[in-house]
Short mmCIF file of C-alpha atoms and ligand atoms in Angstrom, two decimals:
data_model
loop_
_atom_site.label_atom_id
_atom_site.label_comp_id
_atom_site.label_asym_id
_atom_site.label_seq_id
_atom_site.Cartn_x
_atom_site.Cartn_y
_atom_site.Cartn_z
CA MET A 1 4.46 -40.02 12.23
CA LYS A 2 2.44 -38.50 15.08
CA THR A 3 -1.15 -39.81 15.37
CA LEU A 4 -3.91 -37.59 16.80
CA ARG A 5 -7.65 -38.07 17.36
CA THR A 6 -10.48 -35.53 17.62
CA GLN A 7 -14.20 -35.23 16.80
CA VAL A 8 -14.08 -32.34 14.29
CA ALA A 9 -11.01 -31.40 12.23
CA ILE A 10 -11.14 -27.73 11.17
CA ILE A 11 -8.99 -26.63 8.22
CA GLY A 12 -8.23 -22.90 8.37
CA ALA A 13 -7.94 -20.35 11.19
CA GLY A 14 -9.84 -17.51 9.51
CA PRO A 15 -13.08 -16.27 11.09
CA SER A 16 -15.00 -19.37 9.88
CA GLY A 17 -12.63 -21.91 11.41
CA MET A 18 -11.97 -20.08 14.65
CA LEU A 19 -15.60 -19.18 15.33
CA LEU A 20 -16.73 -22.75 14.58
CA GLY A 21 -13.99 -24.12 16.84
CA GLN A 22 -14.99 -21.83 19.69
CA LEU A 23 -18.72 -22.65 19.39
CA LEU A 24 -18.09 -26.43 19.23
CA ALA A 25 -15.76 -26.27 22.23
CA LYS A 26 -18.49 -24.48 24.22
CA GLN A 27 -20.69 -27.53 23.50
CA GLY A 28 -17.95 -29.93 24.63
CA ILE A 29 -17.24 -31.05 21.07
CA ALA A 30 -13.50 -31.66 20.61
CA ASN A 31 -11.87 -30.00 17.63
CA VAL A 32 -8.42 -29.31 16.22
CA VAL A 33 -7.62 -26.33 13.95
CA LEU A 34 -4.95 -26.63 11.23
CA GLU A 35 -3.74 -23.34 9.71
CA ARG A 36 -1.24 -22.97 6.87
CA VAL A 37 0.30 -19.66 7.98
CA SER A 38 1.21 -18.05 11.29
CA ALA A 39 -1.26 -16.19 13.51
CA THR A 40 0.69 -12.99 12.81
CA HIS A 41 0.14 -13.49 9.07
CA VAL A 42 -3.62 -13.93 9.55
CA LEU A 43 -3.79 -10.76 11.66
CA LYS A 44 -2.10 -8.73 8.91
CA ARG A 45 -5.00 -9.28 6.51
CA ILE A 46 -7.34 -6.25 6.30
CA ARG A 47 -10.75 -7.65 5.34
CA ALA A 48 -14.33 -7.03 6.45
CA GLY A 49 -15.70 -4.25 8.61
CA ILE A 50 -19.49 -4.65 8.92
CA LEU A 51 -21.18 -7.33 11.04
CA GLU A 52 -24.80 -8.43 10.68
CA THR A 53 -26.74 -9.16 13.88
CA GLY A 54 -26.27 -12.89 13.23
CA MET A 55 -22.48 -12.65 13.34
CA ALA A 56 -22.48 -10.48 16.47
CA THR A 57 -24.88 -12.91 18.18
CA LEU A 58 -22.62 -15.88 17.33
CA MET A 59 -19.63 -14.04 18.84
CA ARG A 60 -21.66 -13.54 22.04
CA GLU A 61 -22.74 -17.22 22.03
CA ALA A 62 -19.08 -18.18 21.62
CA GLY A 63 -18.19 -16.07 24.66
CA VAL A 64 -15.77 -13.83 22.75
CA SER A 65 -17.79 -10.63 22.38
CA GLU A 66 -16.62 -8.46 25.30
CA ARG A 67 -14.32 -6.21 23.22
CA MET A 68 -16.68 -6.26 20.23
CA ASP A 69 -19.55 -4.99 22.40
CA ALA A 70 -17.29 -2.41 24.06
CA GLU A 71 -15.53 -1.07 20.95
CA GLY A 72 -17.82 -1.96 18.04
CA LEU A 73 -19.78 0.95 16.55
CA VAL A 74 -23.55 0.39 16.18
CA HIS A 75 -24.72 1.84 12.85
CA ASP A 76 -28.44 2.66 12.43
CA GLY A 77 -28.03 3.43 8.74
CA PHE A 78 -25.71 4.26 5.87
CA ALA A 79 -25.79 6.57 2.83
CA ILE A 80 -25.77 5.95 -0.90
CA ALA A 81 -24.57 8.95 -2.93
CA HIS A 82 -25.53 9.08 -6.60
CA ASN A 83 -23.74 11.74 -8.65
CA GLY A 84 -23.05 13.76 -5.53
CA HIS A 85 -26.52 13.54 -3.90
CA ALA A 86 -26.53 11.38 -0.74
CA THR A 87 -29.63 9.44 0.38
CA ARG A 88 -29.65 7.86 3.83
CA ILE A 89 -30.85 4.26 4.15
CA ASP A 90 -32.38 4.30 7.64
CA LEU A 91 -31.78 0.67 8.61
CA LYS A 92 -33.34 0.97 12.06
CA GLU A 93 -36.59 2.50 10.81
CA LEU A 94 -36.94 0.40 7.66
CA THR A 95 -36.23 -2.94 9.39
CA HIS A 96 -38.15 -2.17 12.62
CA GLY A 97 -35.12 -1.75 14.85
CA ARG A 98 -32.31 -3.77 13.27
CA THR A 99 -28.82 -2.31 12.88
CA VAL A 100 -25.28 -3.42 11.89
CA LEU A 101 -22.06 -3.34 13.90
CA CYS A 102 -18.85 -1.78 12.59
CA TYR A 103 -15.96 -3.90 13.96
CA GLY A 104 -12.96 -5.03 11.90
CA GLN A 105 -12.40 -8.67 10.92
CA VAL A 106 -8.84 -8.35 12.25
CA GLU A 107 -10.29 -7.64 15.70
CA ILE A 108 -12.60 -10.65 15.41
CA SER A 109 -9.60 -12.85 14.59
CA ARG A 110 -7.64 -11.34 17.48
CA ASP A 111 -10.50 -12.01 19.92
CA LEU A 112 -10.91 -15.60 18.68
CA PHE A 113 -7.17 -16.33 18.80
CA GLU A 114 -6.95 -15.05 22.37
CA ALA A 115 -9.96 -17.08 23.48
CA ARG A 116 -8.69 -20.29 21.86
CA ALA A 117 -5.23 -19.85 23.40
CA ALA A 118 -6.76 -19.14 26.83
CA ALA A 119 -8.75 -22.40 26.58
CA ALA A 120 -5.58 -24.22 25.40
CA LEU A 121 -7.50 -25.71 22.45
CA PRO A 122 -5.26 -27.55 19.96
CA THR A 123 -4.29 -25.27 17.07
CA TYR A 124 -1.50 -26.01 14.59
CA PHE A 125 -0.28 -22.83 12.88
CA GLU A 126 2.11 -23.20 9.94
CA ALA A 127 0.72 -26.68 9.24
CA THR A 128 1.72 -27.55 5.68
CA ASP A 129 0.85 -30.20 3.08
CA VAL A 130 -2.64 -30.58 4.57
CA ALA A 131 -4.49 -33.38 2.76
CA LEU A 132 -7.95 -34.83 3.42
CA HIS A 133 -8.47 -38.61 3.22
CA GLU A 134 -11.43 -41.05 3.22
CA VAL A 135 -13.94 -38.18 3.55
CA THR A 136 -16.68 -40.49 2.17
CA GLY A 137 -15.55 -43.45 4.27
CA ASN A 138 -15.97 -44.28 7.96
CA SER A 139 -12.48 -43.24 8.99
CA PRO A 140 -11.92 -39.71 7.65
CA HIS A 141 -8.52 -38.28 8.51
CA VAL A 142 -6.22 -35.39 7.69
CA THR A 143 -2.46 -35.60 7.17
CA PHE A 144 -0.13 -32.62 7.54
CA LEU A 145 3.40 -31.54 8.38
CA HIS A 146 4.15 -29.44 11.46
CA ASN A 147 7.64 -28.43 12.51
CA GLY A 148 8.86 -30.89 9.89
CA GLU A 149 7.05 -33.84 11.51
CA ALA A 150 4.33 -35.84 9.72
CA HIS A 151 0.96 -35.99 11.53
CA THR A 152 -2.27 -37.91 10.98
CA LEU A 153 -5.41 -36.47 12.57
CA HIS A 154 -8.28 -38.98 12.81
CA CYS A 155 -11.73 -37.42 13.17
CA ASP A 156 -15.48 -37.92 12.69
CA TYR A 157 -16.04 -34.83 10.51
CA ILE A 158 -13.94 -32.26 8.62
CA ALA A 159 -14.90 -28.57 8.37
CA GLY A 160 -13.25 -27.05 5.30
CA CYS A 161 -12.80 -23.45 6.46
CA ASP A 162 -9.71 -22.85 4.31
CA GLY A 163 -10.93 -20.06 2.05
CA PHE A 164 -11.07 -19.72 -1.73
CA HIS A 165 -7.56 -21.04 -2.33
CA GLY A 166 -7.76 -23.87 0.18
CA VAL A 167 -7.53 -27.64 -0.28
CA SER A 168 -11.02 -28.62 0.96
CA ARG A 169 -13.16 -27.67 -2.05
CA GLN A 170 -10.68 -29.42 -4.32
CA THR A 171 -11.29 -32.63 -2.36
CA ILE A 172 -14.80 -32.83 -3.84
CA PRO A 173 -14.39 -34.53 -7.27
CA LEU A 174 -14.88 -32.00 -10.08
CA ARG A 175 -17.57 -34.23 -11.66
CA LEU A 176 -19.62 -33.90 -8.46
CA ARG A 177 -19.37 -30.14 -7.94
CA THR A 178 -20.88 -27.23 -9.86
CA GLU A 179 -19.03 -23.94 -9.67
CA HIS A 180 -20.84 -20.69 -10.58
CA GLU A 181 -18.49 -17.77 -11.20
CA ARG A 182 -18.71 -14.17 -12.34
CA VAL A 183 -15.53 -12.06 -12.47
CA TYR A 184 -15.89 -8.25 -12.45
CA PRO A 185 -13.82 -6.01 -14.77
CA PHE A 186 -12.39 -3.90 -11.94
CA GLY A 187 -10.83 -4.23 -8.48
CA TRP A 188 -11.17 -2.26 -5.24
CA LEU A 189 -8.18 -0.19 -4.13
CA GLY A 190 -8.50 0.05 -0.34
CA ILE A 191 -6.60 2.30 2.09
CA LEU A 192 -6.49 2.19 5.89
CA SER A 193 -5.51 5.42 7.67
CA ASP A 194 -5.36 6.65 11.25
CA THR A 195 -7.62 9.59 10.46
CA PRO A 196 -11.14 10.31 11.74
CA PRO A 197 -13.85 8.97 9.41
CA VAL A 198 -15.42 11.53 7.07
CA SER A 199 -18.90 10.58 8.34
CA HIS A 200 -20.33 8.73 11.37
CA GLU A 201 -21.88 6.19 8.97
CA LEU A 202 -20.73 4.52 5.72
CA ILE A 203 -21.14 6.32 2.39
CA TYR A 204 -21.35 4.21 -0.80
CA CYS A 205 -20.87 6.41 -3.88
CA ARG A 206 -21.71 6.02 -7.56
CA SER A 207 -20.17 8.91 -9.52
CA GLN A 208 -19.39 9.57 -13.17
CA ARG A 209 -15.76 8.76 -12.32
CA GLY A 210 -16.58 5.45 -10.63
CA PHE A 211 -17.29 3.85 -7.26
CA ALA A 212 -16.08 4.96 -3.83
CA LEU A 213 -16.81 3.79 -0.28
CA ALA A 214 -16.09 5.70 2.92
CA SER A 215 -15.96 3.26 5.83
CA MET A 216 -14.18 3.04 9.16
CA ARG A 217 -12.77 0.81 11.91
CA SER A 218 -13.17 3.23 14.85
CA HIS A 219 -13.63 6.96 15.54
CA SER A 220 -9.93 7.43 14.73
CA ARG A 221 -9.28 4.85 11.99
CA SER A 222 -10.80 5.07 8.51
CA ARG A 223 -11.14 2.63 5.62
CA TYR A 224 -11.72 3.98 2.08
CA TYR A 225 -12.09 2.29 -1.31
CA ILE A 226 -12.28 3.31 -4.96
CA ASP A 227 -12.71 0.97 -7.91
CA VAL A 228 -9.73 0.77 -10.27
CA ALA A 229 -8.84 -1.08 -13.48
CA LEU A 230 -7.77 -4.69 -12.99
CA THR A 231 -4.48 -3.79 -14.68
CA ASP A 232 -3.64 -1.25 -11.96
CA LYS A 233 -0.88 -2.09 -9.50
CA VAL A 234 -0.97 -0.69 -5.95
CA GLU A 235 2.50 0.78 -6.48
CA GLN A 236 0.97 3.09 -9.13
CA TRP A 237 -1.23 4.71 -6.50
CA SER A 238 0.50 7.17 -4.17
CA ASP A 239 -1.49 8.21 -1.11
CA ASP A 240 -1.95 11.69 -2.62
CA ALA A 241 -3.26 10.21 -5.89
CA PHE A 242 -5.72 8.09 -3.91
CA TRP A 243 -7.02 10.99 -1.79
CA THR A 244 -7.33 13.24 -4.86
CA GLU A 245 -9.41 10.64 -6.74
CA LEU A 246 -11.51 9.79 -3.68
CA LYS A 247 -12.45 13.46 -3.22
CA LYS A 248 -13.62 13.63 -6.85
CA ARG A 249 -16.01 10.70 -6.20
CA LEU A 250 -17.37 11.66 -2.75
CA PRO A 251 -20.31 14.09 -2.35
CA ALA A 252 -18.98 17.69 -2.19
CA GLU A 253 -19.70 18.13 1.54
CA ALA A 254 -17.80 14.95 2.43
CA ALA A 255 -14.94 15.79 0.05
CA ALA A 256 -14.58 19.19 1.69
CA SER A 257 -14.40 17.74 5.22
CA LEU A 258 -12.24 14.70 4.38
CA ILE A 259 -9.17 14.44 6.63
CA THR A 260 -6.38 12.64 4.78
CA GLY A 261 -3.24 11.02 6.14
CA ALA A 262 -0.58 8.40 5.51
CA SER A 263 -1.83 4.93 4.56
CA ILE A 264 -1.06 2.19 7.07
CA GLU A 265 -2.32 -0.41 4.60
CA LYS A 266 -3.05 -0.14 0.89
CA SER A 267 -4.08 -3.00 -1.42
CA ILE A 268 -6.13 -3.91 -4.50
CA ALA A 269 -8.66 -6.75 -4.20
CA PRO A 270 -10.28 -8.38 -7.25
CA LEU A 271 -14.07 -8.82 -7.21
CA ARG A 272 -15.84 -12.03 -8.02
CA SER A 273 -19.13 -13.85 -7.39
CA PHE A 274 -18.45 -17.53 -6.81
CA ILE A 275 -20.55 -20.39 -5.43
CA CYS A 276 -19.66 -24.10 -5.19
CA GLU A 277 -22.51 -26.61 -5.04
CA PRO A 278 -22.87 -28.78 -3.06
CA MET A 279 -21.17 -27.50 0.11
CA GLN A 280 -20.69 -30.99 1.54
CA TYR A 281 -19.20 -34.34 0.47
CA GLY A 282 -19.33 -37.35 2.80
CA ARG A 283 -17.93 -36.19 6.15
CA LEU A 284 -16.55 -32.92 4.67
CA PHE A 285 -18.45 -29.62 5.05
CA LEU A 286 -17.34 -26.46 3.19
CA VAL A 287 -17.70 -23.25 5.21
CA GLY A 288 -17.32 -19.56 4.23
CA ASP A 289 -14.94 -18.51 1.47
CA ALA A 290 -14.05 -22.18 0.83
CA ALA A 291 -17.50 -22.44 -0.78
CA HIS A 292 -18.44 -18.92 -1.87
CA ILE A 293 -17.07 -15.46 -2.62
CA VAL A 294 -18.98 -12.20 -3.01
CA PRO A 295 -17.95 -8.74 -4.22
CA PRO A 296 -17.61 -6.70 -0.96
CA THR A 297 -20.21 -4.14 -2.15
CA GLY A 298 -22.91 -5.67 0.04
CA ALA A 299 -20.68 -6.34 3.11
CA LYS A 300 -21.72 -10.00 2.92
CA GLY A 301 -18.49 -12.07 2.73
CA LEU A 302 -17.80 -12.48 6.40
CA ASN A 303 -21.51 -12.50 7.23
CA LEU A 304 -22.26 -15.41 4.88
CA ALA A 305 -19.36 -17.29 6.48
CA ALA A 306 -21.06 -16.64 9.85
CA SER A 307 -24.38 -18.14 8.73
CA ASP A 308 -22.58 -21.24 7.41
CA VAL A 309 -20.84 -21.56 10.80
CA SER A 310 -24.17 -21.22 12.61
CA THR A 311 -25.80 -23.94 10.48
CA LEU A 312 -22.90 -26.41 10.82
CA TYR A 313 -22.46 -25.75 14.56
CA ARG A 314 -26.14 -26.41 15.24
CA ILE A 315 -26.08 -29.58 13.12
CA LEU A 316 -22.96 -30.98 14.81
CA THR A 317 -24.40 -30.15 18.23
CA ARG A 318 -27.47 -32.27 17.34
CA VAL A 319 -25.18 -35.08 16.17
CA TYR A 320 -23.13 -35.22 19.37
CA HIS A 321 -25.81 -34.28 21.90
CA ASP A 322 -28.86 -36.05 20.38
CA LYS A 323 -27.18 -38.66 18.14
CA ASP A 324 -29.19 -37.18 15.25
CA TYR A 325 -26.78 -38.27 12.50
CA ALA A 326 -29.35 -37.81 9.69
CA CYS A 327 -29.42 -34.01 10.11
CA THR A 328 -25.91 -33.76 8.64
CA ALA A 329 -27.54 -34.29 5.22
CA LEU A 330 -29.37 -30.93 5.62
CA TYR A 331 -26.29 -28.67 5.78
CA SER A 332 -25.59 -27.85 2.13
CA ALA A 333 -29.21 -27.05 1.14
CA ILE A 334 -29.77 -24.83 4.20
CA ALA A 335 -26.46 -22.99 3.78
CA LEU A 336 -26.90 -22.46 0.03
CA ARG A 337 -30.39 -20.92 0.34
CA ARG A 338 -28.95 -18.02 2.35
CA VAL A 339 -25.73 -17.89 0.31
CA TRP A 340 -27.64 -17.36 -2.95
CA HIS A 341 -29.61 -14.47 -1.38
CA GLY A 342 -26.34 -12.87 -0.25
CA GLU A 343 -24.72 -13.50 -3.65
CA ARG A 344 -27.64 -11.92 -5.51
CA PHE A 345 -27.68 -8.86 -3.23
CA SER A 346 -23.90 -8.38 -3.55
CA TRP A 347 -24.06 -8.66 -7.36
CA TRP A 348 -27.06 -6.27 -7.46
CA MET A 349 -25.35 -3.63 -5.27
CA THR A 350 -22.18 -3.96 -7.41
CA LYS A 351 -24.22 -3.48 -10.61
CA LEU A 352 -26.05 -0.46 -9.13
CA LEU A 353 -22.93 1.29 -7.84
CA HIS A 354 -20.30 0.60 -10.52
CA ASN A 355 -20.05 1.42 -14.23
CA LEU A 356 -20.41 -2.26 -15.12
CA ASP A 357 -20.13 -3.31 -18.76
CA GLU A 358 -22.83 -6.01 -18.39
CA ASN A 359 -25.39 -3.22 -17.96
CA SER A 360 -24.85 -2.30 -21.60
CA MET A 361 -24.02 -5.72 -23.08
CA HIS A 362 -27.03 -5.53 -25.43
CA ASP A 363 -26.53 -1.89 -26.37
CA HIS A 364 -26.47 -1.56 -30.17
CA SER A 365 -25.94 2.18 -29.84
CA GLY A 366 -25.69 4.70 -27.02
CA ASP A 367 -25.40 3.53 -23.44
CA SER A 368 -28.92 2.54 -22.50
CA GLY A 369 -27.56 -0.07 -20.07
CA ARG A 370 -25.86 2.56 -17.95
CA ARG A 371 -28.91 4.82 -18.18
CA PHE A 372 -31.22 1.96 -17.12
CA THR A 373 -29.06 1.34 -14.05
CA GLU A 374 -28.89 5.02 -13.12
CA SER A 375 -32.66 5.25 -13.49
CA GLU A 376 -33.09 2.11 -11.32
CA LEU A 377 -30.85 3.56 -8.60
CA THR A 378 -32.65 6.91 -8.67
CA TYR A 379 -36.02 5.15 -8.31
CA LEU A 380 -34.85 2.86 -5.47
CA LEU A 381 -33.38 5.72 -3.45
CA GLY A 382 -36.50 7.83 -3.92
CA SER A 383 -38.88 5.08 -2.77
CA VAL A 384 -39.57 3.79 0.76
CA ALA A 385 -40.11 0.36 -0.82
CA GLY A 386 -36.80 0.66 -2.66
CA ARG A 387 -34.86 1.71 0.42
CA THR A 388 -36.54 -1.10 2.39
CA LEU A 389 -35.42 -3.66 -0.22
CA ILE A 390 -31.84 -2.54 0.34
CA ALA A 391 -32.12 -2.26 4.14
CA GLU A 392 -33.63 -5.75 4.67
CA GLN A 393 -30.76 -7.43 2.84
CA TYR A 394 -28.05 -5.18 4.29
CA VAL A 395 -28.91 -6.01 7.94
CA GLY A 396 -29.07 -9.68 6.91
CA LEU A 397 -31.88 -12.20 6.33
CA PRO A 398 -32.84 -14.46 9.27
CA TYR A 399 -30.87 -17.69 9.83
CA GLU A 400 -32.86 -20.81 8.84
CA GLU A 401 -33.87 -23.38 11.49
CA ILE A 402 -32.48 -26.91 11.14
CA GLY A 403 -35.44 -29.03 9.90
P1 FAS B 1 -10.48 -16.90 5.10
O1 FAS B 1 -9.93 -16.86 3.69
O2 FAS B 1 -10.54 -15.65 5.90
O3 FAS B 1 -9.64 -17.93 5.99
C1 FAS B 1 -9.20 -19.16 5.42
C2 FAS B 1 -7.95 -19.58 6.21
O4 FAS B 1 -7.55 -20.87 5.73
C3 FAS B 1 -6.78 -18.64 5.97
O5 FAS B 1 -6.24 -18.22 7.20
C4 FAS B 1 -5.79 -19.49 5.15
O6 FAS B 1 -4.43 -19.19 5.48
C5 FAS B 1 -6.15 -20.89 5.59
N1 FAS B 1 -5.79 -21.92 4.60
C6 FAS B 1 -5.88 -21.85 3.25
N2 FAS B 1 -5.46 -23.01 2.69
C7 FAS B 1 -5.10 -23.83 3.72
C8 FAS B 1 -4.59 -25.15 3.79
N3 FAS B 1 -4.36 -25.88 2.69
N4 FAS B 1 -4.32 -25.68 5.01
C9 FAS B 1 -4.56 -24.95 6.15
N5 FAS B 1 -5.06 -23.68 6.14
C10 FAS B 1 -5.31 -23.15 4.94
N6 FAS B 1 -15.94 -9.43 3.41
C11 FAS B 1 -16.78 -8.47 3.87
O7 FAS B 1 -17.85 -8.79 4.42
N7 FAS B 1 -16.44 -7.13 3.74
C12 FAS B 1 -15.25 -6.75 3.19
O8 FAS B 1 -14.97 -5.57 3.12
C13 FAS B 1 -14.34 -7.71 2.72
N8 FAS B 1 -13.14 -7.35 2.16
C14 FAS B 1 -12.30 -8.34 1.71
C15 FAS B 1 -11.05 -8.02 1.13
C16 FAS B 1 -10.21 -9.02 0.65
C17 FAS B 1 -8.86 -8.65 0.04
C18 FAS B 1 -10.59 -10.38 0.72
C19 FAS B 1 -9.70 -11.47 0.17
C20 FAS B 1 -11.82 -10.71 1.28
C21 FAS B 1 -12.67 -9.69 1.79
N9 FAS B 1 -13.89 -10.00 2.39
C22 FAS B 1 -14.74 -9.06 2.84
C23 FAS B 1 -14.30 -11.36 2.53
C24 FAS B 1 -13.63 -11.93 3.73
O9 FAS B 1 -13.93 -11.14 4.86
C25 FAS B 1 -14.09 -13.35 3.89
O10 FAS B 1 -15.50 -13.45 3.72
C26 FAS B 1 -13.70 -13.96 5.21
O11 FAS B 1 -12.31 -13.82 5.36
C27 FAS B 1 -14.15 -15.41 5.18
O12 FAS B 1 -13.55 -16.06 6.24
P2 FAS B 1 -13.09 -17.59 6.06
O13 FAS B 1 -14.18 -18.37 5.44
O14 FAS B 1 -12.56 -17.97 7.39
O15 FAS B 1 -11.91 -17.56 4.98
C1 PHB B 2 -15.03 -2.15 5.08
O1 PHB B 2 -15.16 -1.36 6.05
O2 PHB B 2 -13.96 -2.72 4.80
C2 PHB B 2 -16.24 -2.43 4.21
C3 PHB B 2 -17.50 -2.03 4.66
C4 PHB B 2 -18.61 -2.29 3.87
C5 PHB B 2 -18.44 -2.91 2.64
C6 PHB B 2 -17.17 -3.31 2.19
C7 PHB B 2 -16.06 -3.06 2.98
O3 PHB B 2 -19.52 -3.16 1.85
#
């Protein structure tokens, strides 16, 4: 048994864990990251692509933003196409100058891994059998196996940054946690291709055939999605079948100029809204996907993880720099206020842009639910107030101060 000691144990080396680790280290707060898989495995996951200002600012504060600022694409707006007619949401005008940054989550992970390795901060990849102990006591610790050897990591606090399928949330007794969940009756089939994006900004599409999203990672790498039945398997979708269906859902001008190519990644992701309350238990704090999941329609998943990281980092800095131990009790309530706003926006955008059964759950005849939604979308896109509602949430609500 190898015994270790640190101030903050971080479970998970996704964006939540690595960004928190980097920020804490900058404040001289010792931390150890335990990750179940290899760094290579983490870097193979194709996830988010749009960063709110808050996330980009945290990357700069963490000192890992050089490549993001050099290669990230600043987007002043995006389009929503409804039955072939595209309306631009002018983020910069409607939010008095705010924008979003297009920079892949894989690149964020790459930047954070490189920075952590350069600082020689302790990180255990392929750490297995991670278990949390005495999280409500005065000697919290984490046990795990690494290279076949048993380890015990003693710490002051544990940050559960281990995603939806991690061990941290399960450490909170079921009788003490409330889980809110909504599962959507479709998935997103996503394709990554080394082809120039069809537009310089994102296009979200609601068509009679279903949802589509035209996104990107750079001027030469594109990311596209269509919604598919949950029963679909990615093997059923050839590249040609994907491109053919995507063209039928994009506005005609975009469909005509779409440059297709071989997929370098293709996968189907299920959609769910999920929130665990509370987000803390004794010395354990849940961060990011360990506590909440959103459908990617609002580009909020990674960005909600970032606001959790910001809240916890500022609280732990007050603990270690000012010996303000009481402020740890504020974390869950502060984090959840912003999470619920992001969850509601992501559900709302999903309802507006997909043929979602719940819109017509009370229909006794006809499809008034779908017609109500289409009428709502038409009104929102045709109204400055409506477009502002969308823009304010899309760029991200402000981060809350710590009381
Ligand atoms: P993560 O899940 O990224 O990281 C958790 C880490 O913990 C993983 O590396 C995991 O291996 C590790 N772990 C798990 N159990 C462990 C254990 N017992 N011990 C040690 N380590 C353990 N968000 C968007 O904003 N836009 C998108 O387009 C988008 N697309 C997505 C597509 C998919 C398929 C998925 C699954 C998510 C998508 N998301 C998207 C959301 C995603 O970006 C998450 O919000 C983001 O990865 C959250 O980061 P973390 O909280 O670090 O969780
Ligand atoms: C992506 O580029 O992967 C992406 C962008 C915006 C979204 C979802 C996914 O809302």
